[in-house]
Each structure stands twice: as structure tokens, then as C-alpha cells.
Short mmCIF file of C-alpha atoms in Angstrom, two decimals:
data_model
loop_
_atom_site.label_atom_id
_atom_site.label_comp_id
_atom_site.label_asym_id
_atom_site.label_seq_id
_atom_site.Cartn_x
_atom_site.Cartn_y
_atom_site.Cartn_z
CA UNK A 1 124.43 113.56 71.11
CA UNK A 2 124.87 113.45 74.82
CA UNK A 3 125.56 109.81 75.92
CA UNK A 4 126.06 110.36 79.72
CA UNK A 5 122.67 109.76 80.20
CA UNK A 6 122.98 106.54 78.47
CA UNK A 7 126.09 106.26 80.51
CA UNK A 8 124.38 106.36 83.67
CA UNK A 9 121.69 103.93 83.15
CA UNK A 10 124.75 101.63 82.47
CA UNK A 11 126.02 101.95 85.92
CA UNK A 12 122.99 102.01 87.81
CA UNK A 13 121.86 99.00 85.67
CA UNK A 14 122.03 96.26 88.84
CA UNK A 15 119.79 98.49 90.55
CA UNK A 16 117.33 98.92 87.73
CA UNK A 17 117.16 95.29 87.82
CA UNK A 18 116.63 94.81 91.21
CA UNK A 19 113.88 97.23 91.26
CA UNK A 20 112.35 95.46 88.13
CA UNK A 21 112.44 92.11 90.66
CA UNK A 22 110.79 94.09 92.91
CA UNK A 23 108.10 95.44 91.10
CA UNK A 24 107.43 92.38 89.95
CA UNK A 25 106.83 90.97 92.83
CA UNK A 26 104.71 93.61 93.96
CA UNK A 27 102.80 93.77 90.86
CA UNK A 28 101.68 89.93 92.02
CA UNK A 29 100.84 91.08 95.81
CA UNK A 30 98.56 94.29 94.13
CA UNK A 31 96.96 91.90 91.77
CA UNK A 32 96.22 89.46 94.69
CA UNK A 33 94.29 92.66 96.81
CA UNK A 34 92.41 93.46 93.42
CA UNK A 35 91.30 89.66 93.73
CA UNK A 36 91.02 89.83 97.35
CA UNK A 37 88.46 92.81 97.48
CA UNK A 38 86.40 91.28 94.23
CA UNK A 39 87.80 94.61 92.45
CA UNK A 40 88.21 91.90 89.74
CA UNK A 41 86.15 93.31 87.55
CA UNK A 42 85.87 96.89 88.74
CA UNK A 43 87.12 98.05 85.15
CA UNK A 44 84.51 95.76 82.79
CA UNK A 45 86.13 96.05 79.51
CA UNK A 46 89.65 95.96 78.30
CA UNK A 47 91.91 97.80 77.10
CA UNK A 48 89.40 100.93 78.02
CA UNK A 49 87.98 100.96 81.94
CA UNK A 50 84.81 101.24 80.47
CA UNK A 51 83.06 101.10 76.83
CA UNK A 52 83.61 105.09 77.11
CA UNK A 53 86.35 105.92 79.56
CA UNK A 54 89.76 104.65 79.65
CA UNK A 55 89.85 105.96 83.35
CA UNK A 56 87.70 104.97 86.20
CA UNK A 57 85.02 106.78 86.92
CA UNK A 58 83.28 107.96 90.45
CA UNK A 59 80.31 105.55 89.43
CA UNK A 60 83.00 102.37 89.86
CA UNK A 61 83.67 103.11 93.44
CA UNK A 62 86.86 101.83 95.19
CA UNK A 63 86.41 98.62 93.42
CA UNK A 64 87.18 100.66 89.83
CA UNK A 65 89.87 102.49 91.71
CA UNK A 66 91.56 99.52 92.56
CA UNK A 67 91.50 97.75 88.93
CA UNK A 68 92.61 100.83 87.34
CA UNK A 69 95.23 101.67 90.03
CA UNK A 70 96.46 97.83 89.59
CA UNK A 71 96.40 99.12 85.57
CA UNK A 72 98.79 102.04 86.08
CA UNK A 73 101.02 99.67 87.76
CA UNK A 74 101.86 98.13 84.87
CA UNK A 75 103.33 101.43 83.24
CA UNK A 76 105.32 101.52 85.62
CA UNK A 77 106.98 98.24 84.97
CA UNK A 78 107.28 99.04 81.81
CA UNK A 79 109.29 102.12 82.18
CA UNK A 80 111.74 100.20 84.43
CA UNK A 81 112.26 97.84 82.10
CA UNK A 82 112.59 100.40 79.61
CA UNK A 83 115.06 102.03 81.73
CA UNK A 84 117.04 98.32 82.32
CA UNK A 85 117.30 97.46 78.47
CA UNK A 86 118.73 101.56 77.71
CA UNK A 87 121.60 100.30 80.41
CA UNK A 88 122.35 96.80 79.24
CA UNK A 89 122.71 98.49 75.93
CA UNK A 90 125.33 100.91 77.34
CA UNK A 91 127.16 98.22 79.20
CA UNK A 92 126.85 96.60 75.81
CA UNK A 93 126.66 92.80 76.67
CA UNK A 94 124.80 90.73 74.74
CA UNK A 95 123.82 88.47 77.17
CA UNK A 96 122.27 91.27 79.52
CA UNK A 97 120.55 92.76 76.36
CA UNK A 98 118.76 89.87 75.45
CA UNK A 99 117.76 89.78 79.18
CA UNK A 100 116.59 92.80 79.96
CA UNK A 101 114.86 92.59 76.48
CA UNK A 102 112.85 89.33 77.19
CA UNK A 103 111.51 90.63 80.57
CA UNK A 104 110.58 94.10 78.52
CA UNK A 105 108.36 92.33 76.07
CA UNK A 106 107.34 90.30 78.66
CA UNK A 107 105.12 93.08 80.96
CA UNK A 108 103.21 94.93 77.94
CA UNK A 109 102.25 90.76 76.79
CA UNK A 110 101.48 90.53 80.68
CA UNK A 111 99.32 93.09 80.53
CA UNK A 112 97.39 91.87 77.52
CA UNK A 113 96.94 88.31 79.20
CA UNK A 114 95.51 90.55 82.04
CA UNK A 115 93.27 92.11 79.68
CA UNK A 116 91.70 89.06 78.45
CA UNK A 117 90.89 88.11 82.31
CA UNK A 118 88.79 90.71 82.21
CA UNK A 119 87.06 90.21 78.75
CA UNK A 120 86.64 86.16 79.94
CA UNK A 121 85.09 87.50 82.92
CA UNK A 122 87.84 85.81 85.44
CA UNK A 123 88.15 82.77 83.96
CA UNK A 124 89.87 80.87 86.38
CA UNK A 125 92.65 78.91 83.94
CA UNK A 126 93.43 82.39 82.48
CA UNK A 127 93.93 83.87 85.37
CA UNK A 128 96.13 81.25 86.18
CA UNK A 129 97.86 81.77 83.23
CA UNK A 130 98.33 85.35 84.05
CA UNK A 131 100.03 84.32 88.00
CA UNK A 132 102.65 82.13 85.98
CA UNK A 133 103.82 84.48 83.65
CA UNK A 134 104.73 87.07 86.51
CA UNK A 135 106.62 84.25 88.32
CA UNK A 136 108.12 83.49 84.38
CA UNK A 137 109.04 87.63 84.91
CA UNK A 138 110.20 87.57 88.03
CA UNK A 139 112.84 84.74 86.85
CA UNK A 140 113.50 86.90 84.21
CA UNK A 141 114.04 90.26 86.28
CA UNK A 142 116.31 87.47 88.67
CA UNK A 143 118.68 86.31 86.51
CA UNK A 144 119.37 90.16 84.88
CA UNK A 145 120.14 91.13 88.53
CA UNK A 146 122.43 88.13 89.03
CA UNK A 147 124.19 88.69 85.72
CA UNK A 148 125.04 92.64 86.16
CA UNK A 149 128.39 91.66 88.04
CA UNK A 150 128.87 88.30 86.11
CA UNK A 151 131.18 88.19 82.88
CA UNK A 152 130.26 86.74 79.61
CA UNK A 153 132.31 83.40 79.76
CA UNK A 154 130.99 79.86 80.24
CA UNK A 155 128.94 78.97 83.87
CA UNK A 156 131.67 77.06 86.10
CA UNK A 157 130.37 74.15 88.81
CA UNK A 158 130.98 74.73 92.18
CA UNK A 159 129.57 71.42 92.88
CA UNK A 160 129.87 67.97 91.45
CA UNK A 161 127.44 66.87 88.71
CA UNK A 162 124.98 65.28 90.80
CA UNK A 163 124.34 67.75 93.45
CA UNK A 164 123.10 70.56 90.60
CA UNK A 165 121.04 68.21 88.72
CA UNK A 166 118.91 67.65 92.56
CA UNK A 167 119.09 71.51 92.41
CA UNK A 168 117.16 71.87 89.43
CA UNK A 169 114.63 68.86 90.32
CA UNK A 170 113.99 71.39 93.31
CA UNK A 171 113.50 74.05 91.19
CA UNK A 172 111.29 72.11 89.26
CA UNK A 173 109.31 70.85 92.49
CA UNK A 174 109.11 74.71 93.25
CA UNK A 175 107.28 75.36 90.19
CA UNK A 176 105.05 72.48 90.60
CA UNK A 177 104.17 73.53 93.96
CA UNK A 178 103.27 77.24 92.26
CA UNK A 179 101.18 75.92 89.85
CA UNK A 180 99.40 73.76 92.11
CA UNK A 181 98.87 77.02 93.95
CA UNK A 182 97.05 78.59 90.98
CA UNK A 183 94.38 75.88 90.24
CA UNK A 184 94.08 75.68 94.43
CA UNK A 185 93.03 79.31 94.11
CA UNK A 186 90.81 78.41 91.19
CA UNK A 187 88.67 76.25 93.02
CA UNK A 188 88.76 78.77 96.09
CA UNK A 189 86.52 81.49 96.89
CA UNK A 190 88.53 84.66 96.00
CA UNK A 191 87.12 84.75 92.63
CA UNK A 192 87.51 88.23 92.43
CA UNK A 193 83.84 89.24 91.87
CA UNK A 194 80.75 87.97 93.25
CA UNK A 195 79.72 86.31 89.89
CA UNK A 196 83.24 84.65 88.73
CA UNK A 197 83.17 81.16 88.08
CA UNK A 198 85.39 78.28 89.75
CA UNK A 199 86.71 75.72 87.64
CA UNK A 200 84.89 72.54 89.44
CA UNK A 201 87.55 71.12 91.22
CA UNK A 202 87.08 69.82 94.62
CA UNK A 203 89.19 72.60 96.58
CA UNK A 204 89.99 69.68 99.38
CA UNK A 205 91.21 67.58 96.97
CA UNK A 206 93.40 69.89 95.01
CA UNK A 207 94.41 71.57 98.63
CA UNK A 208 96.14 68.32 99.40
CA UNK A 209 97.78 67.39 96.38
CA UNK A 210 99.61 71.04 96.66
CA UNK A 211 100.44 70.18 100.43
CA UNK A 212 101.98 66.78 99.19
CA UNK A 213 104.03 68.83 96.56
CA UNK A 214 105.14 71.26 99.56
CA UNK A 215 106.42 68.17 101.43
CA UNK A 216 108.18 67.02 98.30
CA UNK A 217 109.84 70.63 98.10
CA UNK A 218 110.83 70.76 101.49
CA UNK A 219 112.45 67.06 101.62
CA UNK A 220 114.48 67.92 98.59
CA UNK A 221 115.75 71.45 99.81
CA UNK A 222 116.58 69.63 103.40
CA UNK A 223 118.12 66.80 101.39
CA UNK A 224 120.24 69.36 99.23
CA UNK A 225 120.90 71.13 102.39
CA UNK A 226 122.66 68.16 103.75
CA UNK A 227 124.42 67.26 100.46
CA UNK A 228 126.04 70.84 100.27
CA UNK A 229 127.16 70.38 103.53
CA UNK A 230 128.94 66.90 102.45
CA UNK A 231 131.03 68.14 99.91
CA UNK A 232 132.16 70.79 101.71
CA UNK A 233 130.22 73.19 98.97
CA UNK A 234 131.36 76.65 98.98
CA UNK A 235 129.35 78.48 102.15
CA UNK A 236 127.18 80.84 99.30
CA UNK A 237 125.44 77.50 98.57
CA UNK A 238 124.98 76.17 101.40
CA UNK A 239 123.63 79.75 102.83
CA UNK A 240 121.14 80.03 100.37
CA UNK A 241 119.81 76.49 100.76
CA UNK A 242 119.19 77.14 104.29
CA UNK A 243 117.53 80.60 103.36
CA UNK A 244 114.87 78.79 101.04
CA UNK A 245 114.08 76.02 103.65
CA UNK A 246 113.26 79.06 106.34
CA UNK A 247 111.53 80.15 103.50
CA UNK A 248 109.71 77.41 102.84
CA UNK A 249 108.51 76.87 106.34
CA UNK A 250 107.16 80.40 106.96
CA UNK A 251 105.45 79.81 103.48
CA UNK A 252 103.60 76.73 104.49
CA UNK A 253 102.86 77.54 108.33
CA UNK A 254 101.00 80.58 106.67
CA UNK A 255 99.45 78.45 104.10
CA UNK A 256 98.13 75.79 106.67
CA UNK A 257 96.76 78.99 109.27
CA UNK A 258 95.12 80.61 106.34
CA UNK A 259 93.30 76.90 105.05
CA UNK A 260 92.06 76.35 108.59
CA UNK A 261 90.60 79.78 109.52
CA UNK A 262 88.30 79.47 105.92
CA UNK A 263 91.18 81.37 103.52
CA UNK A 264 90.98 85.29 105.52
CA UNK A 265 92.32 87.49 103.05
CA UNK A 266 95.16 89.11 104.62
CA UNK A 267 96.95 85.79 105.12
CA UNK A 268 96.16 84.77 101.36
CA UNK A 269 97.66 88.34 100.37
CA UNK A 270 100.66 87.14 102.19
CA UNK A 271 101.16 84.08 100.87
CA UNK A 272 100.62 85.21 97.46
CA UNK A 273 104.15 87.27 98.29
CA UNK A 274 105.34 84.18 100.03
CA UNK A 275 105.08 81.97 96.56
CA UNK A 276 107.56 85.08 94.78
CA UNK A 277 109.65 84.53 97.81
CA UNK A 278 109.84 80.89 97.71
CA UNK A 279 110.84 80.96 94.18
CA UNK A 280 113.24 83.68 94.32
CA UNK A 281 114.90 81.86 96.97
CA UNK A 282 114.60 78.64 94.62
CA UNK A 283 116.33 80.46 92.01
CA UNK A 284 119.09 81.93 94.43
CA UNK A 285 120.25 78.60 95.36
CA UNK A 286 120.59 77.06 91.78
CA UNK A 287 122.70 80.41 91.26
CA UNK A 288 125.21 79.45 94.01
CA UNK A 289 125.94 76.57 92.56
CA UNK A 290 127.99 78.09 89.53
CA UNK A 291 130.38 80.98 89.06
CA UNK A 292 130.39 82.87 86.01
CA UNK A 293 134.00 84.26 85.47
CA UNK A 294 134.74 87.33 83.29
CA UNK A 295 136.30 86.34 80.08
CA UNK A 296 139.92 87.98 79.68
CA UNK A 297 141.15 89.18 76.41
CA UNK A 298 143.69 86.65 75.02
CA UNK A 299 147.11 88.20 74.96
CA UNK A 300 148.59 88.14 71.76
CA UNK A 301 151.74 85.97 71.20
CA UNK A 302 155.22 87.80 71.00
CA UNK A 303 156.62 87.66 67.55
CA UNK A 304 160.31 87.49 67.79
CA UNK A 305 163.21 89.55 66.03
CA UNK A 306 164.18 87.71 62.88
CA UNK A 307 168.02 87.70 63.82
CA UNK A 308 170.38 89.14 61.43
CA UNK A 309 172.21 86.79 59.26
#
């Protein structure tokens, strides 16, 4: 059997990862237009488009066009991912296996959370749901692209003890700033089709709880920002800690524009790519705070001549 295929999937793997990040990302910005243009629904039924078709048909309009396209997208994924685990296997690492694996299972169980969306008629939570596994994918798809040109031996700290463990309460405020996100946009009007229900929350109140968490993000970023800086951290770090507070701040000025001209949904669409952006630049930061060294083979002791008697 021919293995240079196999071969070549190995050396193009960073790439196949990064395009899996990508696409994963994109995959959130295409499922925010079919939200955006109440295309929600355009395909009623799940796993088929309709009871008879598993396509759209001219009937649907550009509404059923757009589900269906947003459908196909999925495929997609799933052939880069494909492609991503075939070349972790032929760089055979186990860590980049298991990797590449997780984010492979991942999309097809994406797609059936997606399906039940449908079936529960939007259900707001669900569709939640369905917004944090894609950011739980794009971490995924992340780390396999950061750990193509890593070795296999134990994570070293760039930076003392107390600096990483603010990193990670950043990360964490990240998230929580996501999630408030999601049940923001439950309470919203882009339900995705005209008869979608909200879940009852008062979208003021929720609106400001999500800005607090955005002020909590962006105090601990500037705070680890300034910390980096103290210990003389190595310039990666303190590079990508600046990147995620410029981030951050094109993030929220879009988010306060968009909540003061009543939600217009180009400037949603955008910061629906904004909240991937924000928490790929999360993640980028708590990677620049380690170093992952390739393990060398031990080299075996020299045994001696026995010297003659």
C-alpha cells in the first residue's frame, strides 16, 4: 500500500489544523446569518430538509437555501477533520491523535445538537447549547494547531506560579462573558424565525450583567498585561496579552454600537466572529505562558571493556 499519501497529510498537518480553526469559526459566523435572516427554520425537520426531501426545495426560498447551505457546511468540517486525524496518525503522536480525534467526534455530535434546534423549534437554551460547543471546537481545533510544532514532554512555565493561575481566571472570565452572550441573545430578537420563542429574561437586565463580565475581562487582561511586563515575561506573552486587550476593545465598542442602534444585524454578525476572536486570543495568551520542549531520546550509558586480568 502506498503511504505517501498518508505521508503528506503528516506534513501538511499544522495547516489542516489551522484550517479546521478556521472553519470553525466560520461555521459560527454562517450559523449567526442563518439566525440573522430567520432562515432558522428554513429546513423544518431534521436530519431530512423536509418530511420528503433531504435537499431544499424551490418551495423553501432563500430561507431553505440558507439552512441547507449552513447543513453542507458541516461536511465540510468533517472532512477536514477527517483529513487532520489521517495526519496526526502519520506523525504518530499520541497526544495530537487524541486531539485531532476529540474535535472529529466533536462536529458530526455538533451537528446532531443542531438538529435538535430544529426539531425544538429554536429553543433558545439549545441553541445556546449548540454556540458553546463550537467555541468547545474551536479550543479543540486551537490547541491541535499549537501542538503540531510542540514535542511530547511535560508543559514548562515561563512565568512564576501566580501569574498563570490569573491567566486561567481570565480564561475563565472569557468564557463567562461567552456564555453570558448566549442567554443575551436568547432574550434578543434574532430568534431566527418569526415564531421562535425567547426564554423570558429581561434582555436589559441580562445585557448588563454581560457588560459587567466584559469589564471584569478587560481589568484582568490589563492587569495581566502589566504583570507580564513586571517579571520581565518572555515578549510572546506579553505580545499576546496586548493582542487580546485590542481585541477585547474592538469586541465591546461593537457590542455597545450594535445595543444602542436596536441590535442591526450586520454588527451582531460581527460580533458573533468577534466572541471566536476574543477567545482565540484568550487561549493564545494562556499558550505563551508555557513551552513545550521535545523530549530527546535518553542516550544509553557506555559499558566499559572488562580489562584483561
Amino acid at each position: 500500500m502506498d503511504s505517501r499519501p498518508l505521508r503528506r497529510l503528516g506534513s501538511s498537518l499544522r495547516g489542516l489544523a489551522l484550517a479546521s480553526l478556521i472553519a470553525n469559526i466560520g461555521i459560527i459566523v454562517t450559523g449567526a446569518a442563518v439566525r440573522l435572516t430567520k432562515s432558522g427554520l428554513g429546513c423544518p425537520t431534521w436530519p431530512r430538509c423536509t418530511d420528503e426531501s433531504y435537499t431544499t426545495t424551490p418551495e423553501m426560498g432563500i430561507n431553505g437555501v440558507i439552512e441547507f447551505g449552513n447543513r453542507l457546511l458541516t461536511f465540510v468540517l468533517v472532512a477536514i477533520a477527517i483529513a487532520c486525524v489521517l495526519g496526526a496518525l502519520a506523525r504518530r503522536r499520541r497526544s495530537l491523535v487524541k486531539l485531532a480525534v476529540a474535535v472529529a467526534i466533536g462536529i458530526p455530535g455538533q451537528g446532531v445538537i443542531g438538529g435538535i434546534t430544529v426539531l425544538t423549534n429554536l429553543n433558545p437554551w439549545v441553541v445556546g447549547l449548540h454556540f458553546i460547543l463550537s467555541i468547545a471546537l474551536v479550543a479543540g481545533a486551537y490547541a491541535l494547531w499549537r501542538r503540531v510544532d510542540e514535542g511530547d514532554g511535560d508543559p514548562v512555565p515561563l512565568v512564576p506560579a501566580p501569574l498563570r493561575q490569573l491567566a486561567w481566571v481570565t480564561v475563565a472570565a472569557g468564557f463567562a462573558v461567552i456564555a453570558a452572550g448566549v442567554v443575551v441573545t436568547g432574550s434578543g430578537p434574532h430568534s431566527g424565525d418569526q415564531g421562535a420563542k425567547r426564554n423570558g429574561l429581561d434582555p436589559v437586565q441580562i445585557s448588563q450583567v454581560h457588560a459587567d463580565l466584559v469589564f471584569l475581562l478587560i481589568g484582568l487582561t490589563v492587569a495581566l498585561w502589566f504583570a507580564l511586563r513586571a517579571v520581565n515575561a518572555p515578549a510572546a506573552a506579553v505580545r499576546a496579552a496586548a493582542v487580546l486587550f485590542g481585541v477585547e476593545m474592538g469586541q465591546g465598542l461593537i457590542g455597545f454600537v450594535q445595543y444602542f442602534t436596536h441590535l442591526p444585524v450586520a454588527l451582531v454578525a460581527a460580533h458573533m466572529l468577534g466572541s471566536a476572536l476574543v477567545w482565540t486570543s484568550t487561549l493564545a495568551v494562556l499558550w505563551s505562558l508555557r513551552s513545550r520542549p521535545a523530549l530527546t531520546p535518553a542516550t544509553p550509558a557506555r559499558v566499559s571493556e572488562p580489562i584483561p586480568a
